């Protein structure tokens, strides 16, 4: 199982989050015109440790999870549900990991014509042996 599959499984299995977004959890880019609220996620970096004996299998993965809604209170509720679902876990779906923690969170908004998009962008660091 890939890390991304485990992340998707963990997010969709959380009853609070699925109660808010249903199945609207998308890898990389959300489809155009998606119904809010929704979540998108993507791996943005993978770091490995180089040792004198070769490359270590201990890996640090940075994942950005973006929470989307058309109102501030809604997007904050989705962000809180994402954080509760995966912050501090040692298993993502069936994927065993060392640790997952939220490193940072930013509130972002944009206006596109008549549509206001509220977004909370969250950086998670996930440590595992790959």
mmCIF file of C-alpha atoms in Angstrom, residues 38-83:
data_model
loop_
_atom_site.group_PDB
_atom_site.id
_atom_site.type_symbol
_atom_site.label_atom_id
_atom_site.label_comp_id
_atom_site.label_asym_id
_atom_site.label_seq_id
_atom_site.Cartn_x
_atom_site.Cartn_y
_atom_site.Cartn_z
ATOM 1 C CA UNK A 38 -13.966 19.258 -0.011
ATOM 2 C CA UNK A 39 -10.379 18.198 0.689
ATOM 3 C CA UNK A 40 -7.368 17.837 -1.602
ATOM 4 C CA UNK A 41 -3.950 16.418 -0.738
ATOM 5 C CA UNK A 42 -0.571 15.899 -2.341
ATOM 6 C CA UNK A 43 2.917 14.730 -1.498
ATOM 7 C CA UNK A 44 5.238 17.672 -2.011
ATOM 8 C CA UNK A 45 8.566 16.216 -0.906
ATOM 9 C CA UNK A 46 10.253 13.023 0.159
ATOM 10 C CA UNK A 47 13.545 13.119 2.048
ATOM 11 C CA UNK A 48 15.847 10.239 2.849
ATOM 12 C CA UNK A 49 18.940 10.071 5.004
ATOM 13 C CA UNK A 50 22.268 9.262 3.397
ATOM 14 C CA UNK A 51 24.624 7.210 5.544
ATOM 15 C CA UNK A 52 28.211 6.154 4.949
ATOM 16 C CA UNK A 53 26.898 2.644 4.373
ATOM 17 C CA UNK A 54 24.267 3.827 1.846
ATOM 18 C CA UNK A 55 20.810 5.317 1.847
ATOM 19 C CA UNK A 56 18.740 4.695 4.960
ATOM 20 C CA UNK A 57 15.153 3.522 4.468
ATOM 21 C CA UNK A 58 13.897 6.063 7.047
ATOM 22 C CA UNK A 59 11.867 8.606 5.067
ATOM 23 C CA UNK A 60 10.362 12.003 5.824
ATOM 24 C CA UNK A 61 7.387 12.846 3.625
ATOM 25 C CA UNK A 62 5.767 16.277 3.501
ATOM 26 C CA UNK A 63 2.096 16.248 2.525
ATOM 27 C CA UNK A 64 -0.062 19.313 2.022
ATOM 28 C CA UNK A 65 -3.747 18.889 2.757
ATOM 29 C CA UNK A 66 -6.026 21.692 1.604
ATOM 30 C CA UNK A 67 -9.496 22.053 3.086
ATOM 31 C CA UNK A 68 -12.041 23.974 1.016
ATOM 32 C CA UNK A 69 -15.443 25.535 1.658
ATOM 33 C CA UNK A 70 -17.389 28.662 0.776
ATOM 34 C CA UNK A 71 -17.572 29.920 4.366
ATOM 35 C CA UNK A 72 -14.969 30.430 7.068
ATOM 36 C CA UNK A 73 -16.686 28.399 9.790
ATOM 37 C CA UNK A 74 -17.169 25.504 7.376
ATOM 38 C CA UNK A 75 -13.557 25.359 6.252
ATOM 39 C CA UNK A 76 -12.361 25.548 9.865
ATOM 40 C CA UNK A 77 -14.616 22.610 10.784
ATOM 41 C CA UNK A 78 -13.157 20.551 7.929
ATOM 42 C CA UNK A 79 -9.599 21.479 8.955
ATOM 43 C CA UNK A 80 -10.305 20.491 12.563
ATOM 44 C CA UNK A 81 -11.682 17.133 11.366
ATOM 45 C CA UNK A 82 -8.596 16.470 9.194
ATOM 46 C CA UNK A 83 -6.298 17.321 12.091
#
